Tab-separated table of N, CA and C in Angstrom:
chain	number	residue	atom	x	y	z
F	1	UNK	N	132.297	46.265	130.828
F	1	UNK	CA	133.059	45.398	131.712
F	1	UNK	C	134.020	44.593	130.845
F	2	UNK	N	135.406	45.040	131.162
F	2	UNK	CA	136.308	44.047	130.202
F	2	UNK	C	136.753	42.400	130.726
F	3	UNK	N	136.679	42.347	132.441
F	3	UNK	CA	136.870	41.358	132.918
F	3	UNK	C	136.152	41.247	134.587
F	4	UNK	N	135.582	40.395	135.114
F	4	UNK	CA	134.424	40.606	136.274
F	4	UNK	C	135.390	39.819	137.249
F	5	UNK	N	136.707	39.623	137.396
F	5	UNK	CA	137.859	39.770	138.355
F	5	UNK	C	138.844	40.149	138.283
F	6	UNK	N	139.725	40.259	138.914
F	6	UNK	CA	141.275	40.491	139.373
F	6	UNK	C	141.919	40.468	137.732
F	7	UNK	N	142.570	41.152	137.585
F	7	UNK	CA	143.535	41.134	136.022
F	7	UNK	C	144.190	42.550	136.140
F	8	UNK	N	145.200	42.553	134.924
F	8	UNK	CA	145.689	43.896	134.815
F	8	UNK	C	145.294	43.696	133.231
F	9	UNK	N	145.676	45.583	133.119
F	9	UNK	CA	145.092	46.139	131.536
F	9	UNK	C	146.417	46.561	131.548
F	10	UNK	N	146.519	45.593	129.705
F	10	UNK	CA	147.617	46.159	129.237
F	10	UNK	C	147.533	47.379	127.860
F	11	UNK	N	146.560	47.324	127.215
F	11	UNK	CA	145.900	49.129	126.163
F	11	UNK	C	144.656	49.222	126.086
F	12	UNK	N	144.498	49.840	125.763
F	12	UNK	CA	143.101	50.808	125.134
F	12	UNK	C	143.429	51.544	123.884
F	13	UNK	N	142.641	50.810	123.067
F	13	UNK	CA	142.888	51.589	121.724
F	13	UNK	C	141.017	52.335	121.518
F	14	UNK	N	141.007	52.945	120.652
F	14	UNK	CA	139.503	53.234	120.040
F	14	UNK	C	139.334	54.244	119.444
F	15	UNK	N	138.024	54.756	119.205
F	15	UNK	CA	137.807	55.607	117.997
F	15	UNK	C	136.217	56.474	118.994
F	16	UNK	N	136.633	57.638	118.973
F	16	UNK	CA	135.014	58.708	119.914
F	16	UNK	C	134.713	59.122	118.491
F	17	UNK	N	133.577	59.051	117.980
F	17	UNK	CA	133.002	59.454	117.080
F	17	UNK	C	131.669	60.812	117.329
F	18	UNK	N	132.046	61.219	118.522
F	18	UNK	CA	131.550	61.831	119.939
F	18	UNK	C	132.340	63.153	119.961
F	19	UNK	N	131.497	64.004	121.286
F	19	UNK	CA	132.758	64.994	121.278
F	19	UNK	C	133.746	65.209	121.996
F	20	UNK	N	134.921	65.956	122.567
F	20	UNK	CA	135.339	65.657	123.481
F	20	UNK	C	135.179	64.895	124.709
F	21	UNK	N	135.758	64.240	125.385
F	21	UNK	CA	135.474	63.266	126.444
F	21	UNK	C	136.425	62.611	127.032
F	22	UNK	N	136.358	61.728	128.589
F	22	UNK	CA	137.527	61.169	128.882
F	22	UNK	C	137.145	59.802	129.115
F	23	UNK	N	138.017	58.675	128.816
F	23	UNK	CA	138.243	57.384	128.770
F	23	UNK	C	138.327	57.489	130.313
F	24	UNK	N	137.871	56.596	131.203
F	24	UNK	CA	138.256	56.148	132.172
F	24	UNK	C	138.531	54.455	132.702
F	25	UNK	N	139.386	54.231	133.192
F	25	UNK	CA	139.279	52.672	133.869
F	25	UNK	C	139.215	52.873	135.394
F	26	UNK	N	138.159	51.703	135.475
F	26	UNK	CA	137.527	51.621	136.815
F	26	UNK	C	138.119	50.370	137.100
F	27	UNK	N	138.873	49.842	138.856
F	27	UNK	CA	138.550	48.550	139.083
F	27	UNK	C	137.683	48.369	139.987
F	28	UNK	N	136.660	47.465	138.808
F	28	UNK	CA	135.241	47.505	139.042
F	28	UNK	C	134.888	45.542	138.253
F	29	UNK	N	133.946	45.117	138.865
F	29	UNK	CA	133.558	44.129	138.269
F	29	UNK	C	132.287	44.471	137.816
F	30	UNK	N	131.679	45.217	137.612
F	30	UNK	CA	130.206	45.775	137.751
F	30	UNK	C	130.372	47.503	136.493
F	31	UNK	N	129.348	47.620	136.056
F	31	UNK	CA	129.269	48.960	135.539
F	31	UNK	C	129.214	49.624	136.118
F	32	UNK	N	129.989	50.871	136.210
F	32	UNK	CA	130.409	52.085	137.349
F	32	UNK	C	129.356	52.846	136.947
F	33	UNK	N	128.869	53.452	137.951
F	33	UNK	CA	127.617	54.243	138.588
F	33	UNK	C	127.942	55.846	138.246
F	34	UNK	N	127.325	56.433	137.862
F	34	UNK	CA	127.950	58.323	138.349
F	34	UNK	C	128.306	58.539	139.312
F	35	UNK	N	129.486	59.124	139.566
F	35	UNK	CA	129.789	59.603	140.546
F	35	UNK	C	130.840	58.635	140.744
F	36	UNK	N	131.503	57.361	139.700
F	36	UNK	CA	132.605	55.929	140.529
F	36	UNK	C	133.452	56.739	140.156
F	37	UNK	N	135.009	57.192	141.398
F	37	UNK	CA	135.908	57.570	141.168
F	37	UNK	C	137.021	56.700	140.076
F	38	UNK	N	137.448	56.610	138.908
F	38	UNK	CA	138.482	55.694	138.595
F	38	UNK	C	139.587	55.863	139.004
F	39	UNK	N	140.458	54.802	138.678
F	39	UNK	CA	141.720	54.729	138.942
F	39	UNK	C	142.373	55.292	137.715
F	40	UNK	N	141.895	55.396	136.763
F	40	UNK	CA	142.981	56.163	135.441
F	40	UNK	C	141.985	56.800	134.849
F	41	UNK	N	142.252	58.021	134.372
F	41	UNK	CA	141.323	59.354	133.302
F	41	UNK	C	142.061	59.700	132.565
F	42	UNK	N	141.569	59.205	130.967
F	42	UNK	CA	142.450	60.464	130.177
F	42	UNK	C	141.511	61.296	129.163
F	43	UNK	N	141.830	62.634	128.986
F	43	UNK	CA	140.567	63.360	127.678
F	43	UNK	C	140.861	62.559	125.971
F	44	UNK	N	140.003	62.922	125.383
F	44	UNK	CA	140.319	62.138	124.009
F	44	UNK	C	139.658	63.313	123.657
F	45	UNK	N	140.096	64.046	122.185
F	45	UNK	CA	139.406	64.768	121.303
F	45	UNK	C	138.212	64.349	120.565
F	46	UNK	N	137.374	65.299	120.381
F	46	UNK	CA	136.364	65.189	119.673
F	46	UNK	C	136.373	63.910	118.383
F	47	UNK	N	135.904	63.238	117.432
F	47	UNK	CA	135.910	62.410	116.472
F	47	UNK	C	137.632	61.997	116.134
F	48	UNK	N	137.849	61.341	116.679
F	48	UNK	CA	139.446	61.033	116.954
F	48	UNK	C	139.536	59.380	117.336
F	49	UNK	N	140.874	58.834	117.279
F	49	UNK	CA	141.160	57.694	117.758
F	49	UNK	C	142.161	57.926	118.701
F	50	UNK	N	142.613	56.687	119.310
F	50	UNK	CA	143.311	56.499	120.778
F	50	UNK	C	143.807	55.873	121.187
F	51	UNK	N	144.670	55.902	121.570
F	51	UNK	CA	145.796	54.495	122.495
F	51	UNK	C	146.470	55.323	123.036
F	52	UNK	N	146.316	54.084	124.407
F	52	UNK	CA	146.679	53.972	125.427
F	52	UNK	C	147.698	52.822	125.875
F	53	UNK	N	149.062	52.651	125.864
F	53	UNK	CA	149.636	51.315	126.872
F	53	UNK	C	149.909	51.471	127.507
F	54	UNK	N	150.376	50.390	128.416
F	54	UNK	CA	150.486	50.479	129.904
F	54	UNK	C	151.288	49.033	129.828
F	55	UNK	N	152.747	49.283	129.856
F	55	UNK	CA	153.728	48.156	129.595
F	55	UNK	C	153.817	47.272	130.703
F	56	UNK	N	153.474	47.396	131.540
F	56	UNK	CA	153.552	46.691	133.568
F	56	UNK	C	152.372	45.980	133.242
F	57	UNK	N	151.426	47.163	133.190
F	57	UNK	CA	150.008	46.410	132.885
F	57	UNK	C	149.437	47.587	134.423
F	58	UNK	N	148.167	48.029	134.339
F	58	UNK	CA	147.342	48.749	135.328
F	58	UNK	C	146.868	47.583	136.171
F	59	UNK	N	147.138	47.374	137.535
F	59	UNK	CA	146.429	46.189	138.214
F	59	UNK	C	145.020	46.242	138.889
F	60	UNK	N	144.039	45.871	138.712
F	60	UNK	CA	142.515	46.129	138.935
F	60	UNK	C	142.379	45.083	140.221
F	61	UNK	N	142.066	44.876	141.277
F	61	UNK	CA	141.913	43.728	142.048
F	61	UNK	C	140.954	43.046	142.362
F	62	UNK	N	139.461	43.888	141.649
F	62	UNK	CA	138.133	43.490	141.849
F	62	UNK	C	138.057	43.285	140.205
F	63	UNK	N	138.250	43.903	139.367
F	63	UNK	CA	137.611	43.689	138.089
F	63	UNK	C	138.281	44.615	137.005
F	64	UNK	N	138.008	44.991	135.764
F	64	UNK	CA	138.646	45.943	135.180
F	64	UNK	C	137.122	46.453	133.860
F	65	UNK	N	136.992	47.496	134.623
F	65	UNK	CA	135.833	48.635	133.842
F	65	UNK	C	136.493	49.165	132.861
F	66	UNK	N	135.719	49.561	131.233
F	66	UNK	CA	136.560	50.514	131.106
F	66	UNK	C	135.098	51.590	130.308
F	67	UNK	N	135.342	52.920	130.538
F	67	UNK	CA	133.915	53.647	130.469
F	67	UNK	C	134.551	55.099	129.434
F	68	UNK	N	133.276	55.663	128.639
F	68	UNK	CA	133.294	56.908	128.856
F	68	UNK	C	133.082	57.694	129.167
F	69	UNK	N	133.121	59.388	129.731
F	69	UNK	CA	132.351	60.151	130.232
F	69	UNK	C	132.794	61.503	130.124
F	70	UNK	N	131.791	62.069	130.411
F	70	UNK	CA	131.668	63.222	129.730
F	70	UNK	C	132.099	64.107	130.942
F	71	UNK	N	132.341	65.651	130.480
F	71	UNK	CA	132.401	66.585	131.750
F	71	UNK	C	133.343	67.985	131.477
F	72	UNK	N	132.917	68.488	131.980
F	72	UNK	CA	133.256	69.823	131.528
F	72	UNK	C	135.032	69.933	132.019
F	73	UNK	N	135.783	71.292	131.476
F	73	UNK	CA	136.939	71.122	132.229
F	73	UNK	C	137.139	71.342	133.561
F	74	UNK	N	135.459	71.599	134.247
F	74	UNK	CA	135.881	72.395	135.678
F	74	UNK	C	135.638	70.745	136.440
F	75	UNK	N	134.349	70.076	136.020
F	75	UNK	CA	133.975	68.672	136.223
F	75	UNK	C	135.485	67.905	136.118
F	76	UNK	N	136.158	67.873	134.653
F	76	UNK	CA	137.109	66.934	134.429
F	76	UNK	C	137.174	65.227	134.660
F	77	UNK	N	137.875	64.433	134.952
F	77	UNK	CA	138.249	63.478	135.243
F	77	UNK	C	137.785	62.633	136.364
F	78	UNK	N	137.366	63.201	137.508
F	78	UNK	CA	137.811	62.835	138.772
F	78	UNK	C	136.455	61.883	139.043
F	79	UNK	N	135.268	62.038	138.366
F	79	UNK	CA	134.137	61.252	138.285
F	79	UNK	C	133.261	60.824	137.144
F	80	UNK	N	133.133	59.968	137.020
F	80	UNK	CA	132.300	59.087	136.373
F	80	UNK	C	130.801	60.129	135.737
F	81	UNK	N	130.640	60.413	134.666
F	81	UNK	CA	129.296	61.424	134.118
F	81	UNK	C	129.052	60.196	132.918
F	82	UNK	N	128.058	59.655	132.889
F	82	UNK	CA	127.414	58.338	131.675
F	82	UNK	C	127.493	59.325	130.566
F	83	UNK	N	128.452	58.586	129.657
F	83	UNK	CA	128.779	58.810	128.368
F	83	UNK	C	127.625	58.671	127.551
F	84	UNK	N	128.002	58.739	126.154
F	84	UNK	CA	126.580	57.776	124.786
F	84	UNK	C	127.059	57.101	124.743
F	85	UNK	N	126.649	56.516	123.299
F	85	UNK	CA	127.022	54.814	122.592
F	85	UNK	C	127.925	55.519	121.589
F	86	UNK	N	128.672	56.402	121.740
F	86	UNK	CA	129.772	57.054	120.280
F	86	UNK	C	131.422	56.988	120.749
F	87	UNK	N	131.338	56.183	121.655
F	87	UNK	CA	132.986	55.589	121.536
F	87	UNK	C	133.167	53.719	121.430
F	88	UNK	N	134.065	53.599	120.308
F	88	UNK	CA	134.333	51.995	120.229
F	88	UNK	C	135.852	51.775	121.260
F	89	UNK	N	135.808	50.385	122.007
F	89	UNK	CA	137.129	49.897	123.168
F	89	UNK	C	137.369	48.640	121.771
F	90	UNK	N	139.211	48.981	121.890
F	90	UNK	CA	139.731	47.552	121.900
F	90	UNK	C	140.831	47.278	122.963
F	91	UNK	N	140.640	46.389	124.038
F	91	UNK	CA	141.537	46.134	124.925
F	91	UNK	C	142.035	45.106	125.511
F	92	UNK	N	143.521	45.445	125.662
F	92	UNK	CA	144.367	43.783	126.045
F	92	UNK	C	144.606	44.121	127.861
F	93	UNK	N	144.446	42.780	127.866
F	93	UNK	CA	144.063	42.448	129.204
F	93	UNK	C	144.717	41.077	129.609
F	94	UNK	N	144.872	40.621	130.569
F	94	UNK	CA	145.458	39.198	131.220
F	94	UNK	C	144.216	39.263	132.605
């Protein structure tokens, strides 16, 4: 949970020390469940780093999640699969 109301996200930087996988942001005030659709998915390569900006800023209206998860390419993006503990977040936020 990066913020437990209303804000926008302005990056996501980090490091998956993991294997392939996708970053997702949820607006969520709460830890997203399997199965929470997000509002943004992107894949990250296997043991790799990452950034992400978002110059407007992404607007969350309940909260701003930000998760990893796993999933095949047929799975993909579209839902929430509980990641491990092998990706680090650094993220700017208002």
């Amino acid at each position: 949970i990066v913020k437990n109301s209303a804000g926008l996200l302005f990056s996501i930087s980090g490091y998956n020390s993991g294997p392939a996988q996708w970053i997702q942001i949820h607006d969520s005030a709460t830890v997203p469940g399997n199965g929470a659709v997000p509002v943004l998915s992107f894949g990250i390569s296997p043991q790799s780093t990452f950034h992400f900006e978002f110059d407007k800023g992404i607007p969350c209206s309940t909260g701003i999640s930000v998760c990893n998860s796993y999933g095949t390419a047929l799975l993909a993006a579209p839902v929430k699969l509980v990641g491990s503990a092998d990706t680090l977040f650094t993220v700017t936020y208002l």
